[in-house]
Coordinates of C-alpha atoms in Angstrom, one line a residue:
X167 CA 0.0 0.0 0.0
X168 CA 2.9 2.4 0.5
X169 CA 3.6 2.8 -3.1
X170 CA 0.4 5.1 -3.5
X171 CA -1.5 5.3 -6.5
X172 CA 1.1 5.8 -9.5
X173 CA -0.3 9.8 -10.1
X174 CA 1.5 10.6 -6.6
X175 CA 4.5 8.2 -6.8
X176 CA 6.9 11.3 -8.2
X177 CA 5.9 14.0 -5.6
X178 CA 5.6 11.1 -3.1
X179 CA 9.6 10.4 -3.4
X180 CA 9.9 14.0 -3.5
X181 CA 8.6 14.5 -0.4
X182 CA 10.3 11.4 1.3
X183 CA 13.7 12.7 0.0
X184 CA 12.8 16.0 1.6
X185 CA 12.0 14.6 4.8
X186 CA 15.2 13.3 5.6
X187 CA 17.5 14.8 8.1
X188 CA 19.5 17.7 6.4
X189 CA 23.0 15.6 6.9
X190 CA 21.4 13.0 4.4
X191 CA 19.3 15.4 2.2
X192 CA 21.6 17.4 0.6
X193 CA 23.3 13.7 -1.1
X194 CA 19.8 14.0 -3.2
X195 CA 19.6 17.4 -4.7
X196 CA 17.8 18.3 -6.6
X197 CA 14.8 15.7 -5.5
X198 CA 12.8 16.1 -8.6
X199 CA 16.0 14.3 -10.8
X200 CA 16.5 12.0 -8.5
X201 CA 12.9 11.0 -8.0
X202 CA 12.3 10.9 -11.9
X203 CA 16.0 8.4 -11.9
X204 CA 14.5 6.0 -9.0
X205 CA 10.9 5.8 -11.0
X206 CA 12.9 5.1 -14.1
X207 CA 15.0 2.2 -12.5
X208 CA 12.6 0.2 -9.7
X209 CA 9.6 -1.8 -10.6
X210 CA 6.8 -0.9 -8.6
X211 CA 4.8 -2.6 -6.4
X212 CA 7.9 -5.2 -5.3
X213 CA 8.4 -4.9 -1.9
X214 CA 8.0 -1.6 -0.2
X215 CA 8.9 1.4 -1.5
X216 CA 11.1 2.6 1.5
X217 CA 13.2 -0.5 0.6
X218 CA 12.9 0.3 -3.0
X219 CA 14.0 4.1 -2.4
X220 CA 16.9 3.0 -0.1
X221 CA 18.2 0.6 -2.2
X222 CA 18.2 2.5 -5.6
X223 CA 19.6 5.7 -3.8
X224 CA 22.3 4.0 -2.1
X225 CA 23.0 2.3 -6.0
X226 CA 23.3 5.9 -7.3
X227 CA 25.0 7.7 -5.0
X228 CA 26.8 4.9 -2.3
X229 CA 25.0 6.8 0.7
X230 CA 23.0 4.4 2.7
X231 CA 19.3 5.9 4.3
X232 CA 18.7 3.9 7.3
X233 CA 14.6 2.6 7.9
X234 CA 14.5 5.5 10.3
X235 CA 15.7 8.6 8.5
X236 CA 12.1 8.5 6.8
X237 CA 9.9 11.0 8.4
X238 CA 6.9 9.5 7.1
X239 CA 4.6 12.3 9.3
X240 CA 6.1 15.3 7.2
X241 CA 4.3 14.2 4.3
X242 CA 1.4 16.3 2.8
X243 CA -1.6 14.5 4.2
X244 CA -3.0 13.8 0.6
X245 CA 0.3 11.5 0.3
X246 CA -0.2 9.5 3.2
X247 CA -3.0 6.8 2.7
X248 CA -5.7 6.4 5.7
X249 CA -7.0 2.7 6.3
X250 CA -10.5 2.5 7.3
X251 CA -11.9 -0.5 8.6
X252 CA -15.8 -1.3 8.4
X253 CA -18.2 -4.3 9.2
X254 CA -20.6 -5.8 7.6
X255 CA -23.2 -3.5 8.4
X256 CA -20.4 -0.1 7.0
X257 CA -20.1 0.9 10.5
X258 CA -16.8 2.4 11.0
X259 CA -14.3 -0.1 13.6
X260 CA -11.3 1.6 13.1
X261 CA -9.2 4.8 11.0
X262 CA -5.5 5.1 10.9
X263 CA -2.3 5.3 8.6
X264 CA -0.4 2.3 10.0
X265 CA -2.0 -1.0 8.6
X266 CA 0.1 -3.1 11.1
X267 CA -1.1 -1.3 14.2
X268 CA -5.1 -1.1 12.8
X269 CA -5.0 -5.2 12.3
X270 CA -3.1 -5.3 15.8
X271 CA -6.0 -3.1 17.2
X272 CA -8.5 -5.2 15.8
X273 CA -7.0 -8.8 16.5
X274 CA -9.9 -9.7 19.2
X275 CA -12.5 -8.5 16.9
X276 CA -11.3 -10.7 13.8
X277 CA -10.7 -13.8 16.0
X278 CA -14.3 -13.3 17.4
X279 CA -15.8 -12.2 13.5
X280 CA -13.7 -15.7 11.8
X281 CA -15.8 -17.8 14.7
X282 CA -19.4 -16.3 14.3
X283 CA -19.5 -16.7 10.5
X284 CA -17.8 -20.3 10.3
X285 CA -20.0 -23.1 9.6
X286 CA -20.5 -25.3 12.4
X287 CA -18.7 -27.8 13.7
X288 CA -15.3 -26.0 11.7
X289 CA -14.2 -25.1 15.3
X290 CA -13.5 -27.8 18.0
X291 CA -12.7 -28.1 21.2
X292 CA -11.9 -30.7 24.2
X293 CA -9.8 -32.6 21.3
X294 CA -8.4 -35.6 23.2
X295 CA -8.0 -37.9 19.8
X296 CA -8.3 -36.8 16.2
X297 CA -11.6 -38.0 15.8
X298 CA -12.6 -35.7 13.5
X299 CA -11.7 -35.8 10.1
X300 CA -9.5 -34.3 7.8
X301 CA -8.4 -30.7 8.6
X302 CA -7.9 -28.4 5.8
X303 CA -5.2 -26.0 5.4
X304 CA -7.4 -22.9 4.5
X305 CA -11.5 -22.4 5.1
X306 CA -13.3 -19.9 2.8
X307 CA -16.4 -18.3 3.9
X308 CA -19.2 -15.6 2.0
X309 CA -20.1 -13.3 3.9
X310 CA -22.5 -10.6 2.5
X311 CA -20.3 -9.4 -0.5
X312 CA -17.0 -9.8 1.3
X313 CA -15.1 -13.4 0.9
X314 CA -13.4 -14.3 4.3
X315 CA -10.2 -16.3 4.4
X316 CA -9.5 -18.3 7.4
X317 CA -6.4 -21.1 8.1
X318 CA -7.5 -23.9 10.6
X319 CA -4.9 -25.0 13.1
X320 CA -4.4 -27.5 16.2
X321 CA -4.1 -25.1 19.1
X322 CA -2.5 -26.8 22.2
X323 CA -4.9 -26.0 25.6
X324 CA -2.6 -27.7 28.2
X325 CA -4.7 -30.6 28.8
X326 CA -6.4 -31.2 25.4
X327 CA -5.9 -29.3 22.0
X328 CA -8.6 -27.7 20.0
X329 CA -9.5 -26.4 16.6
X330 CA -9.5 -22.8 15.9
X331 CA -9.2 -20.4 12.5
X332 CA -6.8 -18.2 12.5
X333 CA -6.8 -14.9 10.0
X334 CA -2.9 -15.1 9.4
X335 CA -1.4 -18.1 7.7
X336 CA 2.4 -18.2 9.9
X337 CA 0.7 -17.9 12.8
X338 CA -1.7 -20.8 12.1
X339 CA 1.3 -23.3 11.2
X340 CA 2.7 -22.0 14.1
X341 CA 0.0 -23.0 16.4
X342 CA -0.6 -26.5 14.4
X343 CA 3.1 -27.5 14.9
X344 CA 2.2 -26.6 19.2
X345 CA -1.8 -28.1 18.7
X346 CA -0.3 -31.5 17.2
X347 CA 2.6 -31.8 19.3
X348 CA -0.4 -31.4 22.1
X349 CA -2.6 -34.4 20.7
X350 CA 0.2 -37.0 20.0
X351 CA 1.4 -36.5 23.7
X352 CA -2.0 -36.7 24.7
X353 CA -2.0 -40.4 22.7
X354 CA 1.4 -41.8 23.8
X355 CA 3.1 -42.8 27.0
X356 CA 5.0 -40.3 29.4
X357 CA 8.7 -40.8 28.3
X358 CA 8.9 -39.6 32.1
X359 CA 9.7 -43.0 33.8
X360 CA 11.7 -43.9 30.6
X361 CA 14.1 -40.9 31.5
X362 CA 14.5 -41.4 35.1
X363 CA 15.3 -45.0 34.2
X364 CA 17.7 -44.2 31.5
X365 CA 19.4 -41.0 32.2
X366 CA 22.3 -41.1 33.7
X367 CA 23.0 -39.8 37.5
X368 CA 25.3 -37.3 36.0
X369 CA 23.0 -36.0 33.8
X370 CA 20.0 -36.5 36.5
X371 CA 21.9 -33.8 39.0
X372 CA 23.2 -31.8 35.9
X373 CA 19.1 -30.8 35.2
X374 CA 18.6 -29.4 38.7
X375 CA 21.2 -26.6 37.9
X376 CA 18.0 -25.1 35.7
X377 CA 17.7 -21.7 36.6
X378 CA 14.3 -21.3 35.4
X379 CA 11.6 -22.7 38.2
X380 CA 10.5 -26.6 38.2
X381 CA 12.6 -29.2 37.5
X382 CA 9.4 -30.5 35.9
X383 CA 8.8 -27.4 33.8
X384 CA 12.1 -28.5 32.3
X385 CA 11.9 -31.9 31.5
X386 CA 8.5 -30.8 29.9
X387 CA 10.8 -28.8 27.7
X388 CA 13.0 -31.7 26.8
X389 CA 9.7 -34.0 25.7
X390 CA 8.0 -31.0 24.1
X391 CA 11.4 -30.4 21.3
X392 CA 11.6 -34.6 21.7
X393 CA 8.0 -34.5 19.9
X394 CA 9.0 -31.6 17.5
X395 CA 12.5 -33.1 16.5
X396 CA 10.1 -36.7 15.4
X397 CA 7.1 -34.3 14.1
X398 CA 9.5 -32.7 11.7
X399 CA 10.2 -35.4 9.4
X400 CA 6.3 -36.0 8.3
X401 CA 5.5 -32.3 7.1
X402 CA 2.0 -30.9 7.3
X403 CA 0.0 -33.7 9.2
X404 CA -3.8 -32.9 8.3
X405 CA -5.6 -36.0 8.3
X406 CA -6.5 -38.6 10.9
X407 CA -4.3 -41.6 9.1
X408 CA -1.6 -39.4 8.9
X409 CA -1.4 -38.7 12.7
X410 CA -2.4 -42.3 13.6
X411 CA 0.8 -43.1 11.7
X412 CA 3.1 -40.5 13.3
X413 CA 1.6 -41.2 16.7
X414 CA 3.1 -44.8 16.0
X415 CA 5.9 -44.0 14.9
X416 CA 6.5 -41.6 18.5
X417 CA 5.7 -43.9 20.7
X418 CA 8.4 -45.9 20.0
X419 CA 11.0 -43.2 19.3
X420 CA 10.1 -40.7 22.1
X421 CA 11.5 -42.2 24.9
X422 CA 15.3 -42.7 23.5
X423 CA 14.5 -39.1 21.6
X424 CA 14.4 -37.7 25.4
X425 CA 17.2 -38.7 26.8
X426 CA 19.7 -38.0 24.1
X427 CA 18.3 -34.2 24.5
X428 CA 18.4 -34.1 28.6
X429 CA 21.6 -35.2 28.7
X430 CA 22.7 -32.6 26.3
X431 CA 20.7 -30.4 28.2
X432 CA 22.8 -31.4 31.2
X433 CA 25.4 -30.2 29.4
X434 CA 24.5 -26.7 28.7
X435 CA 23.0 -26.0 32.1
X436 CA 26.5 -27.4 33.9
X437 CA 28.4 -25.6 31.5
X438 CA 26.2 -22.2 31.6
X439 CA 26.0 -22.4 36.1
X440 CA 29.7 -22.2 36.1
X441 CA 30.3 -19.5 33.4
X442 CA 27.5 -17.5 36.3
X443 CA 29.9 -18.9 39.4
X444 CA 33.2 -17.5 37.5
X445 CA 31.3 -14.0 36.8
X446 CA 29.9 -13.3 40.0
X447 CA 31.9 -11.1 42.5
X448 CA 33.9 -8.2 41.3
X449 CA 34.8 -7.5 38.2
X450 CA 38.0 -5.7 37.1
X451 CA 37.0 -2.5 35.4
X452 CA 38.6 -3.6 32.1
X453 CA 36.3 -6.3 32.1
X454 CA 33.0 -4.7 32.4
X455 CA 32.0 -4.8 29.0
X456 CA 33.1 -8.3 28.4
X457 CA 30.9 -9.1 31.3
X458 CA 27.9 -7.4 30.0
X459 CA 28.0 -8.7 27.0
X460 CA 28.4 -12.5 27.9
X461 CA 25.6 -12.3 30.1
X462 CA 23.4 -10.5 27.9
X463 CA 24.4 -13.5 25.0
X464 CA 23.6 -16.1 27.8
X465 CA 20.4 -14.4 28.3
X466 CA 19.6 -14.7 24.3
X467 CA 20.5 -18.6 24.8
X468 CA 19.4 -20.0 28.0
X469 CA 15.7 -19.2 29.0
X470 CA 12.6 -21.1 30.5
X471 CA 11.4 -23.0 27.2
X472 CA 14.8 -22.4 25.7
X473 CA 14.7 -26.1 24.8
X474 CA 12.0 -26.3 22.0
X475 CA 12.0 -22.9 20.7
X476 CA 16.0 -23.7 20.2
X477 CA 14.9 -27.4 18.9
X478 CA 17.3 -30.2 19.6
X479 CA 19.6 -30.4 16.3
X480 CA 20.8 -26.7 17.9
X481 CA 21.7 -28.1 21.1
X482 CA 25.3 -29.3 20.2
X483 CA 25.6 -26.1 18.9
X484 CA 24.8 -24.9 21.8
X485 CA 27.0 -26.7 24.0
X486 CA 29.7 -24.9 21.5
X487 CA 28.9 -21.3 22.2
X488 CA 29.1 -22.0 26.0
X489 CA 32.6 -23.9 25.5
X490 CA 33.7 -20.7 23.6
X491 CA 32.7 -17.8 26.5
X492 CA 34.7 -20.2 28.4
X493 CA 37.7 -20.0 26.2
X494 CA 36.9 -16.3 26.3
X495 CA 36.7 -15.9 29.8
X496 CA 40.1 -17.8 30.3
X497 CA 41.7 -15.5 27.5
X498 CA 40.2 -12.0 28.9
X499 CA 42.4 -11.0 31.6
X500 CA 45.1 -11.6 29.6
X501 CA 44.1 -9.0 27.2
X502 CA 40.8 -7.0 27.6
X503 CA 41.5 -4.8 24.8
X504 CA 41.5 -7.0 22.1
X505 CA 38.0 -8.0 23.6
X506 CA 36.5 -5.1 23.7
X507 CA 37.6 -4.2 20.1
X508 CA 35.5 -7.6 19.1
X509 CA 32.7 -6.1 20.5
X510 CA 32.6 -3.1 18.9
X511 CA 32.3 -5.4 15.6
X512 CA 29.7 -7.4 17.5
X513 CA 27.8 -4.3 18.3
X514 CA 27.9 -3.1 14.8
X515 CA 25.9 -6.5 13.8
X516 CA 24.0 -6.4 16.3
X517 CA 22.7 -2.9 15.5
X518 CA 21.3 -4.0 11.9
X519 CA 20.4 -7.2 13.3
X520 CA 18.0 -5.2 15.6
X521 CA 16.8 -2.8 12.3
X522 CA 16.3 -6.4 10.7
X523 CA 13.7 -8.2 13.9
X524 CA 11.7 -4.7 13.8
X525 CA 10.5 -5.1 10.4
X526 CA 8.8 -8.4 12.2
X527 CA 5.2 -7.3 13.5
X528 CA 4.9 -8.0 17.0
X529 CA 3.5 -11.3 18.0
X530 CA 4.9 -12.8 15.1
X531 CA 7.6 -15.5 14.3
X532 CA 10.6 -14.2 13.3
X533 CA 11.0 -15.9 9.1
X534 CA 13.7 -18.3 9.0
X535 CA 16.1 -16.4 7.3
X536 CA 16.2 -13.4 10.1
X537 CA 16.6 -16.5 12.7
X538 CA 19.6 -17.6 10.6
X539 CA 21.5 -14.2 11.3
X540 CA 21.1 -14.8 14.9
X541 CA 23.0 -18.2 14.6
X542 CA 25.5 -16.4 12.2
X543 CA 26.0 -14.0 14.8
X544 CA 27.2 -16.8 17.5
X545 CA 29.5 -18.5 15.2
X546 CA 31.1 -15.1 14.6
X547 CA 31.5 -14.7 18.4
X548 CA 33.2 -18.3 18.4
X549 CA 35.3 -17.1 15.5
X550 CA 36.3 -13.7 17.4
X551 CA 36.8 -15.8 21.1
X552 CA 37.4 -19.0 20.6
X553 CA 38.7 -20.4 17.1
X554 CA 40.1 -23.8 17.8
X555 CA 36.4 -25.0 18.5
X556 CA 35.9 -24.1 15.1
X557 CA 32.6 -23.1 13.0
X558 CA 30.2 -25.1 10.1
X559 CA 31.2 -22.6 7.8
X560 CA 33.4 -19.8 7.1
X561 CA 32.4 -16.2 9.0
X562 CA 33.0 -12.9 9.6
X563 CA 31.5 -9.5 10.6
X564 CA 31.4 -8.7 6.4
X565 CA 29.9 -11.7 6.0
X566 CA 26.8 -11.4 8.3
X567 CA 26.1 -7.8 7.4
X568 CA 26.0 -8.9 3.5
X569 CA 23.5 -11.7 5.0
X570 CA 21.7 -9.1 6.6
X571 CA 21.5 -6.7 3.4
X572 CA 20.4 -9.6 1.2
X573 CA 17.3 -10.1 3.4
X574 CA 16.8 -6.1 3.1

């Protein structure tokens, strides 16, 4: 929508380029040329036009515009389009320039308009089996002259799962993956006794070093990314033969599944309770900033539920990042400049990175491909800290910046 209609697309870059901050302005003189040679160059309608502007001007002239230069509210008001949102009756819900917040605004009221004009029976809840059919992927529904779109999903409800609609596809997959993971541990054994049988003493003390309530909470964790890291393998299960399957095939994994990940998760919580006992008491001035910035990265790893939201093929990866603040630690007071010098580069990437996750509305999963610079960014620590343990591929600051502009 923010490309306008194409009458006002000329005087509409002109008045972005004019509502920059002098310091950047005056690389785009005059803003007529310059919005006639961006017009000439993009294609419209592909992606936003802020991206589109940024990119092209930074093409012609090598200056980058950050996101936030744009002072969208010194636009004439005739080149700022105003959402209205209506009901079925043309009563007016909600006005406002910013879609993202009017659709955030008005998330209660579509929730509560997708279940009153669904067809009965479409919605579902007390789910304790699938026992009820085959579950589409997307529900269409007429209402007066307006079509409304829905996507169905599992939704997990603690102790059974249920079927609701959703109005946003991601977030519906989301809750299906959460929903199914529900119902098949609702249909299988407790791995519970399994692990307390099978895990190793070790490992058994290792768990109560979790920093993050209940013990149980935990291990809850470790089965919840067990069911996930089995789920994975059979796609987008919709129908009731294709969970009776998967259900069969968890059973029998689950239990081994949950161990190999607790004892892992031994590891990181062992590991991560003794980088906190060799941090606490006073801290050298020089080492301040080293110190913040560990605990802020443990802080980004280690969390209650840190187990599935992670998922288990990251936890040897894991168990590498912690081994590499160790090396860090050991090397620090040794020589606390160097350090802080790699954090200057970490900050820098972590500074787009941030410009990157706030182009993600809120409540949202980060895509998969802003979730793979956060990765990037802890192999470049273990390349800055701690070499020898080596990384998966080759890294550097360049290289995750470049990552970071490609997704731009």
């Amino acid at each position: 929508f923010d490309w306008h209609i194409p009458a006002f697309r000329h005087e509409l870059i002109c008045g972005l380029i004019k509502s920059l901050p002098k310091s950047l302005r005056r690389n785009f003189v005059p803003a007529p040329n310059y919005a006639d040679a961006v017009l000439a160059a993009i294609e419209p309608l592909q992606g936003s036009l802020i991206d589109s502007l940024s990119n092209r001007l930074l093409r012609m002239t090598g200056v980058r515009v950050d996101p936030e230069a744009w002072d969208l509210t010194a636009l004439a008001p005739h080149l700022r389009l105003q959402f209205e949102v209506r009901d079925e009756n043309d009563q007016l819900l909600a006005r406002g320039l910013d879609l993202a917040k009017l659709k955030a605004q008005l998330q209660g009221k579509v929730t509560d308009t997708l279940s009153k004009v669904a067809d009965k029976g479409i919605e579902k809840t007390d789910l304790i089996q699938w026992d009820f059919g085959e579950l589409p992927t997307s529900y269409v529904k007429k209402q007066g002259q307006y079509e409304i779109k829905a996507y169905p999903a599992l939704v997990d409800k603690k102790s059974t799962a249920a079927v609701e609609l959703f109005d946003n596809e991601i977030k519906a997959q989301l809750a299906h993956q959460q929903g199914l993971r529900r119902l098949v541990l609702l249909n299988v054994p407790s791995p519970i006794k399994y692990l307390q049988q099978n895990l190793p003493n070790k490992a058994k003390l290792g768990l109560y070093f979790n920093p993050f309530g209940k013990i149980a909470d935990l291990i809850d964790d470790c089965i919840a990314s067990g069911v996930d890291s089995l789920l994975v393998k059979y796609g987008d299960i919709r129908t009731s033969d294709a969970f009776e399957t998967v259900k069969e095939h968890i059973r029998g994994e689950l239990g081994d599944t949950v161990v190999a990940i607790a004892t892992q998760v031994e590891q990181v919580l062992s590991i991560a309770h003794a980088l906190h006992k060799k941090m606490k008491g006073r801290v050298d001035l020089t080492m301040i900033t080293a110190h913040g910035d560990i605990k802020s990265q443990l802080e980004s790893l280690i969390f209650k539920g840190f187990v599935s939201q992670h998922r288990a093929e990251k936890l040897g990866d894991l168990i590498r990042y912690l081994k590499a603040i160790q090396k860090r630690l050991e090397k620090l007071p040794v020589d606390p400049n160097r350090d802080r010098l790699c954090v200057l580069e970490l900050e820098k990437v972590a500074q787009e990175y941030k410009k990157l996750t706030n182009k993600t509305p809120k409540g949202m999963p980060l895509p998969t491909d802003v979730e793979a610079i956060f990765w990037m960014q802890q192999e470049l620590r273990v390349s800055l800290f701690a070499q020898t343990l080596g990384t998966p591929y080759p890294i550097s600051a360049k290289r995750v910046l470049n990552a970071i502009k490609e997704i731009e």
